[in-house]
Amino acid sequence: MAKQLIRVKVNGRDIERAVEPRLLLVHFLREELDLTGTHIGCETSHCGACTVDLDGRSVKSCTVLAVQCDGAEVATVEGLAQGGVLHAVQEGFYQEHGLQCGFCTPGMLMRAYRLLQENPDPTEEEVRAGMSGNLCRCTGYQNIVKAVLYAAAKLREAHKAEEKIAA
Amino acid sequence: MNAPIDRAAALAGIGQPRLRKEDARFVQGKGRYVDDIKLPGMVHMDIVRSPLAHARIKRIDKSAALAVPGVIAVLTAEDLKPLKLHWMPTLAGDVQAVLADGKVHFQMQEVAVVIAEDRYSAADGVEAVAVEYEELPVLVDALKALEPDAPVLREDLAGKTEGAHGRRLHPNHIFTWEAGDQAAADAAFEAAPVRVEEALFYPRVHPCPLETCGCVAAFDPVRGELTTYMTSQAPHVVRTVVSMLSGLPESKVRIVSPDIGGGFGNKVGVYPGYVCAIVASIVLGRPVKWIEDRIENLSSTAFARDYHMKGELAATADGRITGLRVHVVADHGAFDAMASPSKYPAGLFHVCSGAYDIPAAYARVDGVYTNKAPGGVAYRCSFRVTEAVYLIERLIDVLAQKLNIDKAEIRMRNFIRKEQFPYRSAFGLEYDSGDYAAALRKVLDAVVYPALRAEQAAKRADPASPSLMGIGLTTFTEVVGAGPTTSCDILGVGMFDSCEIRVHPTGSAIARMGTISQGQGHQTTYAQIVATELGIPSEEVQVEEGDTSTAPYGLGTYGSRSTPVGGAAVAMAARKIHAKAKKIAAHLLEVSEADLEWELDRFKVRGDPGRSKTMKDIAWAAYHEPPPGLEPGLEAVHYYDPPNFTFPFGAYLCVVDITKATGEVQVRRFYALDDCGTRINPMIIEGQIHGGLTEGFAVAMGQKLDFDAQGNILGNTLLDYFLPTAVETPRWETDYTVTPSPHHPLGAKGVAESPHVGSIPCFSSAVADAFAHLGVTHLEMPHTAYRVWQTCRELKLAA
Ligand code: FES
Ligand code: FES
């Protein structure tokens, strides 16, 4: 199959690749770029294990073609920690025991990351609804919800501190 | 010297809610699951599967597939025949087709495999393989399997009247298994003033871990060595099986279970895909990756349950149970590939007398073949214990209702009392310890049970109420930690488990285990056991498992074995080291061993608190200046053969509100009290309980693998197969009591499965209870809104 050239920014890095038009984004990330943090649980857009950030929205990368991402920005779990410091959502999952087998975790983290930008101060209900595109078979969600709320509080605090410094 | 209290905190040993060591890699996307493994020259395998449930294969045409760009090979049963690998033994003493040999026995059965340069061309190749079938009559209903004119499935077994578990009564019959005393049970029923009976169907469900099954098989033709990375809950057993099948010496076979994305029983068996990938790698001399997709996972790898049960209780007029009789027709699918200790074809189903002191009991299970996928695994439970607990918990509710005795009260009347332990059940199991009445009382107090019943009575009295209220209750015991090698083996290998601990010269340690975590947090909890036993901070204890070339032989992780068996092995290995350390300390301190006492992380000279040697000092000395006559080094291995099973138990209560107009069931409250004996890491225990309850909720409220009359599987995607999201999942309230196991070195019993086992009948109990005042005794799972609404309609509660 004729390949097509795409340019994508992945976790801040510019990538240029020739890909088959049918190549899924999730396979592009995992197999072409060796970013195996993004997982595949169903390939039918139900489980959310493959959730990544695409131009500021959560998408299920098993249901997006790599060629659709030409010119776009993609963020994956590997891009969350900055300068060796865990992102608040990562810390939240660790502190609140929000993971067990860890297979759903990258998708959960990426969804939580986006959710907290959409709604920085969510209620428990809003977290549950906002995370409902991501399935977990191990945790029963209770600690995932806590983890997201932990991260929300932490991000709000950091934000306040930043504003103080700016003012 | 720091105060003991600070030192204890620094150790982070047993009882501490220690954060998980494994999380750092998982939250950064650095886990290493099987599909993350990429080897040089690796090719991909995909599987051609049968669209029909029962058919003869007339012809397989590979030519178009071989012409697909990227396709390297197509293998069918004919290609495996010369290697005698077209059939393989199952863990249950049956055989299973690796690739369909002349006929297919269930929809989605493996017919051929395509190996190609990448996964896309492999999938193209699968599309291009042409298979011609001739349809045969299909057997879907297990209750019809033994009818004289039922279609015969297993022609390969023609004439075999003896199976692995005794006589076969019909070509579709696998085994009959009996437990208890039939004559005594019959006598109890004759004499009983009260009897109840109920037919209960436990539907076929699937463990559905979020990661599907898969492997990467890499045969090195030069060294003659086979390494296979595999999502396996039992890598050592798999190595033994692979060695037997392939003829390669076991020493040249290495199975590695990398990080596993959940198992729940689905990843115990050996699947055709693994065998084909291994054969393909040997034939091609290249690494072969096979990863199943979700549809394949739900349709062809091990299911659970599918038990058609009929249970009866005999009782006195005041509700004391005097007898239990059970008959089960067990649908095992097309091949008997149930994973269970080999002497127990119905697993530990004989725990079905539950937490109750029942003097006479008899159970019989008949296993049958049907045109469905093989399996019958322990989905987040010990072997067939979920079925057993469901049976007795539903029956005791039915009895309570018949006698108009409160559900809590009837349980109190029948409990095995605390002072009766160790207790030998009518089925011959020896329950190690328990205090069932205390557990139930604690739950009833916590939820203010009388107030709930009063609220329910008021609601029932008001016909205008738009909703019904139901209160569910279960008080259950599990039987886990298989098991004593005198009675438990898999393929002849006793079900011990093992641990090897090595303390390094500078005082840190590594523990290698025969078990394998699939999310249970072994790296964290086993280290805590070492910390407490040896006084080495758990942070400095590395735990390794899953690689058969480095780990000691173990039977793996399922049936809540890890803490009861693996955890005990850790403690015992550590104690061997402790004993040697004491000798070294005595030498260093120039006192006799009798003069030493242990405190957290050091030996102190009795009466001379200033003189002591820490484990760190001792470790150095073990390598630097071992006492004369003592081997240098500080390590030990222990193979733990448990003297008995352990019996974790619990008391659960659930309150549901059911909307009459829609049949929707809202779980208002779920209160779960678990007693797993000694608690190693309370945080992890709580997490395991949340997870088990959620899987129980899924089973009770929505999971079912259904088939039509042609054997087409209805609903094998996540669109149809119910996995609850954060929105449907109830909030869980947890509680505990601690009744240590008297025979386990740490007193621990295992926990991860109780919440699954105990919650399912609790949901059913609550849903049935909502309709109890209308004469309903039992409603079949799953309690979906549609099915509950149908009940509402039948009872004229809904339009
Ligand atoms: S793999 Fe993409 S949603 Fe499941
Ligand atoms: S932690 Fe295992 S699926 Fe979520």
XYZ file of N, CA and C in Angstrom, chain B residues 422-638:
651
model
N -10.974 -26.149 64.800
C -11.125 -26.514 63.389
C -12.354 -27.389 63.201
N -13.076 -27.120 62.114
C -14.381 -27.741 61.903
C -14.350 -28.606 60.653
N -14.768 -29.838 60.811
C -14.825 -30.716 59.640
C -16.234 -30.686 59.064
N -16.348 -30.258 57.809
C -17.677 -30.140 57.202
C -18.158 -31.520 56.762
N -19.443 -31.575 56.453
C -20.016 -32.846 56.005
C -19.362 -33.316 54.711
N -18.741 -32.390 53.990
C -18.033 -32.762 52.762
C -16.573 -33.113 53.023
N -16.154 -33.025 54.289
C -14.799 -33.463 54.617
C -13.736 -32.378 54.603
N -14.128 -31.127 54.323
C -13.128 -30.053 54.385
C -12.901 -29.678 55.846
N -11.651 -29.353 56.184
C -11.397 -28.917 57.554
C -11.199 -27.404 57.581
N -12.228 -26.700 58.022
C -12.181 -25.236 58.090
C -11.200 -24.837 59.186
N -10.277 -23.914 58.868
C -9.211 -23.630 59.834
C -9.651 -22.735 60.990
N -10.316 -21.629 60.679
C -10.749 -20.737 61.759
C -11.827 -19.809 61.234
N -12.585 -19.259 62.145
C -13.628 -18.319 61.739
C -14.419 -17.843 62.933
N -15.030 -16.681 62.740
C -15.980 -16.190 63.737
C -17.080 -15.481 62.958
N -17.955 -16.292 62.403
C -18.953 -15.787 61.461
C -19.997 -14.897 62.141
N -20.384 -15.286 63.338
C -21.439 -14.525 64.020
C -20.954 -13.116 64.350
N -19.698 -13.016 64.801
C -19.163 -11.694 65.141
C -19.117 -10.807 63.896
N -18.735 -11.400 62.767
C -18.653 -10.624 61.518
C -20.029 -10.101 61.136
N -21.028 -10.977 61.184
C -22.374 -10.548 60.793
C -22.904 -9.487 61.751
N -22.675 -9.700 63.034
C -23.169 -8.728 64.012
C -22.576 -7.346 63.740
N -21.299 -7.323 63.434
C -20.632 -6.038 63.184
C -21.266 -5.316 61.993
N -21.581 -6.085 60.972
C -22.198 -5.488 59.782
C -23.603 -4.978 60.102
N -24.383 -5.789 60.790
C -25.763 -5.390 61.099
C -25.780 -4.110 61.939
N -24.833 -4.021 62.870
C -24.748 -2.810 63.694
C -24.339 -1.606 62.848
N -23.371 -1.826 61.982
C -22.848 -0.699 61.193
C -23.922 -0.086 60.304
N -24.783 -0.921 59.752
C -25.788 -0.380 58.826
C -27.114 -0.088 59.526
N -27.195 -0.363 60.817
C -28.447 -0.248 61.586
C -29.559 -1.027 60.865
N -29.359 -2.313 60.881
C -30.220 -3.222 60.120
C -31.712 -3.076 60.428
N -32.111 -2.984 61.700
C -33.552 -2.872 61.964
C -34.169 -1.634 61.307
N -33.396 -0.556 61.242
C -33.930 0.657 60.616
C -34.150 0.425 59.119
N -33.233 -0.309 58.498
C -33.391 -0.608 57.072
C -34.643 -1.446 56.835
N -34.825 -2.446 57.687
C -36.014 -3.295 57.530
C -37.298 -2.484 57.750
N -37.253 -1.541 58.699
C -38.440 -0.717 58.959
C -38.749 0.155 57.742
N -37.697 0.711 57.157
C -37.893 1.553 55.962
C -38.497 0.722 54.833
N -37.994 -0.507 54.705
C -38.502 -1.378 53.653
C -39.977 -1.708 53.873
N -40.326 -1.961 55.139
C -41.716 -2.305 55.443
C -42.643 -1.138 55.083
N -42.184 0.062 55.374
C -43.010 1.233 55.068
C -43.208 1.354 53.555
N -42.154 1.111 52.829
C -42.225 1.214 51.379
C -43.169 0.162 50.794
N -43.063 -1.028 51.341
C -43.914 -2.114 50.846
C -45.394 -1.809 51.132
N -45.612 -1.097 52.227
C -46.999 -0.798 52.607
C -47.599 0.293 51.729
N -46.748 0.959 50.970
C -47.248 2.076 50.164
C -47.276 1.693 48.684
N -48.418 1.337 48.160
C -48.493 0.881 46.767
C -48.141 1.994 45.772
N -48.205 3.239 46.211
C -47.891 4.352 45.310
C -46.393 4.573 45.172
N -45.617 3.897 45.984
C -44.169 4.101 45.917
C -43.648 3.725 44.527
N -42.871 4.616 43.906
C -42.375 4.307 42.557
C -41.241 3.283 42.569
N -40.750 2.970 43.755
C -39.614 2.050 43.786
C -39.796 0.966 44.831
N -38.999 -0.088 44.654
C -38.955 -1.187 45.614
C -37.606 -1.120 46.311
N -37.575 -1.610 47.526
C -36.309 -1.628 48.237
C -35.965 -3.076 48.588
N -34.722 -3.441 48.330
C -34.307 -4.811 48.650
C -33.052 -4.809 49.500
N -32.992 -5.732 50.434
C -31.806 -5.836 51.285
C -31.199 -7.216 51.072
N -29.970 -7.227 50.653
C -29.282 -8.498 50.403
C -28.274 -8.775 51.491
N -28.069 -10.053 51.741
C -27.139 -10.424 52.797
C -26.392 -11.682 52.367
N -25.094 -11.709 52.606
C -24.376 -12.979 52.461
C -23.377 -13.109 53.598
N -23.223 -14.326 54.052
C -22.192 -14.636 55.049
C -21.533 -15.892 54.510
N -20.309 -15.728 54.072
C -19.721 -16.804 53.273
C -18.337 -17.172 53.785
N -17.923 -18.355 53.425
C -16.524 -18.697 53.603
C -15.983 -19.160 52.270
N -14.751 -18.817 52.030
C -14.035 -19.279 50.852
C -13.178 -20.450 51.265
N -12.603 -21.125 50.280
C -11.564 -22.092 50.560
C -10.493 -21.821 49.519
N -9.350 -21.352 49.976
C -8.327 -20.907 49.027
C -6.961 -21.458 49.418
N -5.991 -21.090 48.613
C -4.621 -21.485 48.925
C -4.350 -22.931 48.566
N -4.796 -23.339 47.370
C -4.502 -24.720 46.935
C -3.001 -24.822 46.665
N -2.517 -25.893 47.127
C -3.067 -26.652 48.223
C -2.098 -27.735 48.620
N -2.488 -28.445 49.669
C -1.656 -29.522 50.178
C -1.305 -30.501 49.046
N -0.038 -30.840 48.916
C 0.349 -31.683 47.774
C -0.228 -33.093 47.893
N -0.658 -33.471 49.083
C -1.274 -34.790 49.213
C -2.568 -34.867 48.422
N -3.249 -33.746 48.252
C -4.504 -33.819 47.509
C -4.519 -32.937 46.267
N -3.585 -31.971 46.174
C -3.666 -31.019 45.063
C -2.450 -31.110 44.156
N -2.696 -31.317 42.875
C -1.615 -31.254 41.907
C -2.168 -30.749 40.592
N -1.258 -30.254 39.749
C -1.619 -29.920 38.380
C -0.670 -30.691 37.496
N -1.225 -31.549 36.659
C -0.427 -32.441 35.805
C 0.594 -33.220 36.621
N 0.227 -33.550 37.839
C 1.121 -34.346 38.663
C 2.090 -33.536 39.507
N 2.181 -32.231 39.245
C 3.079 -31.408 40.058
C 2.290 -30.879 41.252
N 2.778 -31.162 42.441
C 2.091 -30.757 43.669
C 1.954 -29.243 43.755
N 0.893 -28.790 44.423
C 0.600 -27.360 44.419
C 1.227 -26.616 45.603
N 2.520 -26.842 45.769
C 3.310 -26.059 46.717
C 3.584 -24.695 46.080
N 4.241 -23.809 46.802
C 4.865 -22.674 46.127
C 6.153 -22.307 46.834
N 6.913 -21.432 46.205
C 8.308 -21.345 46.602
C 8.820 -19.914 46.698
N 9.882 -19.783 47.454
C 10.556 -18.492 47.572
C 12.038 -18.732 47.820
N 12.844 -17.913 47.175
C 14.284 -17.984 47.376
C 14.730 -16.580 47.756
N 15.346 -16.450 48.923
C 15.780 -15.119 49.374
C 17.291 -15.101 49.455
N 17.861 -14.061 48.934
C 19.313 -13.888 49.047
C 19.565 -12.516 49.680
N 20.289 -12.532 50.798
C 20.659 -11.262 51.429
C 22.057 -10.924 50.933
N 22.211 -9.732 50.392
C 23.493 -9.317 49.820
C 24.438 -8.840 50.926
N 25.759 -8.773 50.629
C 26.725 -8.390 51.671
C 26.396 -7.066 52.360
N 25.834 -6.115 51.600
C 25.561 -4.816 52.224
C 24.190 -4.746 52.887
N 23.495 -5.864 52.907
C 22.284 -5.917 53.716
C 20.970 -5.729 52.989
N 20.997 -5.467 51.684
C 19.736 -5.469 50.946
C 19.469 -6.906 50.505
N 18.287 -7.146 49.907
C 17.954 -8.543 49.604
C 17.124 -8.657 48.341
N 17.129 -9.853 47.782
C 16.235 -10.156 46.668
C 15.446 -11.404 47.028
N 14.155 -11.370 46.721
C 13.316 -12.556 46.925
C 12.772 -12.963 45.566
N 12.998 -14.197 45.197
C 12.471 -14.700 43.930
C 11.357 -15.696 44.231
N 10.270 -15.595 43.462
C 9.047 -16.303 43.819
C 8.539 -17.186 42.685
N 7.820 -18.223 43.071
C 7.178 -19.076 42.075
C 5.814 -18.578 41.635
N 5.331 -17.514 42.281
C 4.034 -16.938 41.917
C 4.256 -15.843 40.877
N 3.174 -15.206 40.440
C 3.321 -14.109 39.482
C 2.165 -13.124 39.634
N 2.510 -11.871 39.841
C 1.494 -10.839 40.059
C 0.818 -10.471 38.748
N -0.474 -10.208 38.836
C -1.184 -9.629 37.685
C -1.855 -8.344 38.127
N -1.262 -7.714 39.132
C -1.842 -6.484 39.643
C -2.015 -6.514 41.155
N -1.706 -7.662 41.762
C -1.926 -7.816 43.210
C -0.875 -7.106 44.044
N 0.182 -6.614 43.430
C 1.166 -5.856 44.190
C 2.154 -6.726 44.941
N 2.524 -7.870 44.369
C 3.457 -8.769 45.050
C 4.782 -8.110 45.385
N 5.260 -7.246 44.501
C 6.570 -6.638 44.740
C 6.558 -5.838 46.035
N 5.386 -5.359 46.373
C 5.246 -4.571 47.588
C 5.027 -5.461 48.808
N 4.066 -6.377 48.715
C 3.671 -7.121 49.918
C 4.690 -8.182 50.326
N 5.249 -8.901 49.365
C 6.245 -9.907 49.747
C 7.438 -9.225 50.437
N 7.799 -8.052 49.939
C 8.912 -7.327 50.554
C 8.580 -6.971 52.000
N 7.312 -6.699 52.260
C 6.907 -6.369 53.635
C 7.063 -7.567 54.561
N 6.793 -8.756 54.010
C 6.967 -9.961 54.834
C 8.449 -10.133 55.168
N 9.296 -9.970 54.163
C 10.737 -10.088 54.401
C 11.170 -9.045 55.427
N 10.641 -7.841 55.305
C 11.010 -6.759 56.219
C 10.731 -7.155 57.669
N 9.546 -7.678 57.890
C 9.183 -8.050 59.252
C 9.985 -9.248 59.742
N 10.196 -10.211 58.870
C 10.893 -11.421 59.297
C 12.383 -11.189 59.504
N 12.968 -10.343 58.659
C 14.424 -10.226 58.679
C 14.955 -8.855 59.091
N 14.055 -7.895 59.279
C 14.539 -6.585 59.690
C 15.285 -5.854 58.594
N 14.952 -6.164 57.351
C 15.522 -5.416 56.228
C 14.408 -4.513 55.702
N 14.640 -3.198 55.592
C 13.561 -2.320 55.139
C 12.965 -2.810 53.818
N 11.645 -2.811 53.717
C 11.031 -3.372 52.510
C 11.490 -2.623 51.257
N 11.855 -1.363 51.432
C 12.375 -0.586 50.308
C 13.635 -1.246 49.720
N 14.360 -1.980 50.555
C 15.615 -2.585 50.098
C 15.463 -4.054 49.720
N 14.205 -4.483 49.611
C 13.964 -5.878 49.214
C 13.367 -5.887 47.808
N 14.101 -6.468 46.904
C 13.669 -6.578 45.523
C 12.872 -7.878 45.403
N 11.739 -7.831 44.718
C 10.985 -9.070 44.514
C 10.919 -9.349 43.021
N 11.255 -10.553 42.666
C 11.264 -10.935 41.247
C 10.419 -12.172 41.063
N 9.611 -12.191 40.012
C 8.864 -13.406 39.720
C 8.616 -13.483 38.225
N 8.202 -14.652 37.779
C 7.732 -14.771 36.404
C 8.736 -15.290 35.400
N 10.023 -15.334 35.743
C 11.011 -15.824 34.790
C 11.450 -17.210 35.250
N 11.102 -18.228 34.469
C 11.376 -19.599 34.922
C 12.866 -19.911 34.986
N 13.691 -19.096 34.338
C 15.111 -19.415 34.405
C 15.764 -18.855 35.667
N 15.085 -17.962 36.368
C 15.665 -17.457 37.615
C 14.812 -17.776 38.845
N 13.507 -17.846 38.675
C 12.645 -18.050 39.843
C 12.581 -19.525 40.211
N 12.410 -19.835 41.495
C 12.191 -21.227 41.870
C 10.836 -21.705 41.349
N 10.701 -23.011 41.176
C 9.468 -23.574 40.609
C 8.285 -23.288 41.530
N 7.237 -22.775 40.908
C 6.022 -22.533 41.682
C 4.828 -22.762 40.781
N 3.666 -22.876 41.396
C 2.483 -23.216 40.615
C 1.720 -22.003 40.135
N 2.150 -20.800 40.570
C 1.565 -19.595 40.001
C 0.498 -18.947 40.860
N -0.120 -17.935 40.281
C -1.051 -17.113 41.026
C -2.451 -17.209 40.457
N -3.354 -17.808 41.215
C -4.777 -17.941 40.927
C -5.351 -18.588 42.174
N -6.673 -18.565 42.295
C -7.288 -19.220 43.461
C -6.757 -18.656 44.768
N -6.452 -17.352 44.784
C -5.927 -16.698 46.000
C -4.801 -17.515 46.619
N -3.853 -17.986 45.802
C -2.783 -18.813 46.341
C -1.631 -17.983 46.884
N -1.494 -16.745 46.370
C -0.225 -16.060 46.577
C 0.111 -15.837 48.040
N -0.823 -15.292 48.793
C -0.526 -15.071 50.207
C -0.531 -16.383 50.997
N -1.561 -17.223 50.828
C -1.569 -18.458 51.616
C -0.374 -19.372 51.336
N 0.052 -19.473 50.085
C 1.123 -20.409 49.776
C 2.442 -19.658 49.537
N 2.434 -18.704 48.580
C 3.659 -17.943 48.297
C 4.116 -17.125 49.495
N 3.170 -16.450 50.142
C 3.510 -15.624 51.305
C 4.088 -16.469 52.433
N 3.552 -17.678 52.585
C 4.082 -18.583 53.609
C 5.501 -19.003 53.249
N 5.738 -19.227 51.956
C 7.087 -19.612 51.516
C 8.083 -18.498 51.827
N 7.660 -17.246 51.650
C 8.538 -16.113 51.981
C 8.911 -16.170 53.462
N 7.890 -16.343 54.290
C 8.145 -16.353 55.736
C 9.072 -17.506 56.107
N 8.854 -18.671 55.525
C 9.658 -19.840 55.887
C 11.103 -19.701 55.398
N 11.270 -19.185 54.175
C 12.636 -18.979 53.674
C 13.342 -17.957 54.559
N 12.620 -16.900 54.908
C 13.200 -15.857 55.752
C 13.598 -16.428 57.111
N 12.792 -17.350 57.615
C 13.103 -17.915 58.934
C 14.364 -18.770 58.905
N 14.604 -19.409 57.754
C 15.863 -20.164 57.629
C 17.046 -19.193 57.707
N 16.881 -18.057 57.039
C 17.954 -17.064 57.070
C 18.112 -16.495 58.475
N 16.981 -16.263 59.092
C 16.973 -15.729 60.453
C 17.758 -16.649 61.394
N 17.546 -17.949 61.212
C 18.221 -18.917 62.083
C 19.729 -18.866 61.876
N 20.134 -18.739 60.626
C 21.574 -18.671 60.350
C 22.134 -17.335 60.871
N 21.362 -16.286 60.680
C 21.803 -14.967 61.132
C 22.049 -14.968 62.639
N 21.229 -15.732 63.318
C 21.363 -15.785 64.776
C 22.696 -16.429 65.165
N 23.038 -17.474 64.425
C 24.337 -18.125 64.681
C 25.476 -17.126 64.465
N 25.370 -16.372 63.384
C 26.435 -15.406 63.075
C 26.496 -14.323 64.164
N 25.318 -13.869 64.578
C 25.273 -12.834 65.616
C 25.904 -13.337 66.912
N 25.595 -14.581 67.260
C 26.157 -15.151 68.494
C 27.681 -15.173 68.408
N 28.165 -15.546 67.235
C 29.612 -15.587 67.011
C 30.220 -14.188 67.150
N 29.570 -13.220 66.505
C 30.102 -11.853 66.525
C 30.088 -11.264 67.938
N 29.043 -11.595 68.682
C 28.888 -11.014 70.020
C 29.511 -11.890 71.107
N 30.007 -13.023 70.642
C 30.667 -13.960 71.555
C 29.773 -14.350 72.731
N 28.529 -14.663 72.367
C 27.612 -15.198 73.377
C 26.956 -16.436 72.763
N 26.197 -17.150 73.556
C 25.508 -18.293 72.964
C 24.185 -17.800 72.365
N 23.672 -18.589 71.435
C 22.423 -18.179 70.767
C 21.296 -17.957 71.768
N 21.342 -18.739 72.838
C 20.281 -18.630 73.844
C 20.291 -17.267 74.538
N 21.413 -16.581 74.461
C 21.501 -15.273 75.112
C 21.008 -14.132 74.226
N 20.559 -14.484 73.031
C 20.158 -13.429 72.106
C 18.649 -13.270 72.058
N 18.223 -12.036 71.868
C 16.804 -11.832 71.567
C 16.684 -10.927 70.344
N 15.624 -11.149 69.590
C 15.418 -10.431 68.323
C 14.559 -9.210 68.564
N 14.979 -8.074 68.018
C 14.137 -6.881 68.091
C 14.144 -6.188 66.733
N 13.098 -6.338 66.010
C 12.860 -5.664 64.726
C 13.907 -5.942 63.650
N 15.119 -5.447 63.875
C 16.130 -5.566 62.828
C 17.472 -6.006 63.402
N 17.473 -6.489 64.647
C 18.767 -6.820 65.256
C 18.614 -7.869 66.361
N 19.742 -8.541 66.591
C 19.824 -9.430 67.761
C 20.494 -8.658 68.883
N 19.880 -8.703 70.051
C 20.453 -8.024 71.211
C 20.840 -9.078 72.247
N 21.876 -8.739 72.991
C 22.258 -9.634 74.081
C 21.301 -9.373 75.240
N 20.681 -10.449 75.658
C 19.709 -10.332 76.756
C 20.375 -9.719 77.983
N 19.756 -8.726 78.549
C 20.283 -8.112 79.765
C 21.419 -7.128 79.515
N 21.809 -6.986 78.255
C 22.901 -6.050 77.959
C 22.521 -5.279 76.692
N 21.542 -4.396 76.836
C 20.913 -3.776 75.668
C 21.889 -2.995 74.787
N 23.012 -2.630 75.310
C 23.988 -1.892 74.503
C 24.645 -2.767 73.449
N 24.604 -4.079 73.642
C 25.315 -4.945 72.699
C 24.325 -5.601 71.735
N 24.513 -5.315 70.470
C 23.599 -5.890 69.482
C 24.275 -5.924 68.111
N 23.709 -6.732 67.238
C 24.161 -6.759 65.849
C 22.934 -6.649 64.954
N 22.962 -5.704 64.035
C 21.829 -5.545 63.126
C 21.951 -6.559 61.991
N 20.850 -6.731 61.280
C 20.880 -7.660 60.146
C 21.916 -7.194 59.124
N 22.093 -5.883 59.015
C 23.094 -5.338 58.105
C 24.506 -5.794 58.513
N 24.797 -5.688 59.828
C 26.109 -6.160 60.318
C 26.279 -7.648 60.007
N 25.214 -8.369 60.248
C 25.274 -9.831 60.108
C 25.486 -10.215 58.649
N 24.790 -9.492 57.764
C 24.932 -9.792 56.331
C 26.390 -9.622 55.906
N 26.984 -8.552 56.347
C 28.386 -8.309 55.979
C 29.280 -9.433 56.515
N 29.021 -9.769 57.764
C 29.827 -10.821 58.388
C 29.645 -12.169 57.680
N 28.440 -12.409 57.164
C 28.163 -13.688 56.500
C 29.069 -13.885 55.295
N 29.464 -12.787 54.681
C 30.333 -12.870 53.511
C 31.797 -12.609 53.874
N 31.986 -11.922 55.003
C 33.317 -11.420 55.346
C 34.019 -12.323 56.360
N 33.321 -12.666 57.425
C 33.947 -13.505 58.452
C 32.925 -14.479 59.042
N 32.476 -15.435 58.196
C 31.494 -16.390 58.729
C 32.098 -17.177 59.881
N 31.278 -17.539 60.844
C 31.788 -18.312 61.979
C 32.406 -19.620 61.477
N 33.404 -20.112 62.150
C 34.025 -21.366 61.743
C 32.971 -22.472 61.638
N 33.089 -23.246 60.593
C 32.167 -24.361 60.432
C 30.861 -23.986 59.754
N 30.647 -22.696 59.506
C 29.395 -22.272 58.872
C 29.713 -21.822 57.437
N 28.870 -22.276 56.501
C 29.029 -21.853 55.102
C 28.936 -20.339 54.998
N 29.727 -19.699 54.149
C 29.524 -18.262 53.930
C 28.186 -18.024 53.215
N 27.831 -16.766 53.120
C 26.619 -16.409 52.384
C 25.407 -16.384 53.296
N 24.335 -15.759 52.773
C 23.119 -15.651 53.580
C 21.922 -15.768 52.648
N 21.555 -16.976 52.363
C 20.407 -17.168 51.490
C 19.706 -18.467 51.817
N 18.466 -18.555 51.359
C 17.684 -19.763 51.628
C 16.579 -19.893 50.604
N 16.148 -21.098 50.410
C 15.001 -21.349 49.531
C 14.025 -22.208 50.311
N 12.751 -21.951 50.087
C 11.758 -22.795 50.752
C 10.628 -23.126 49.783
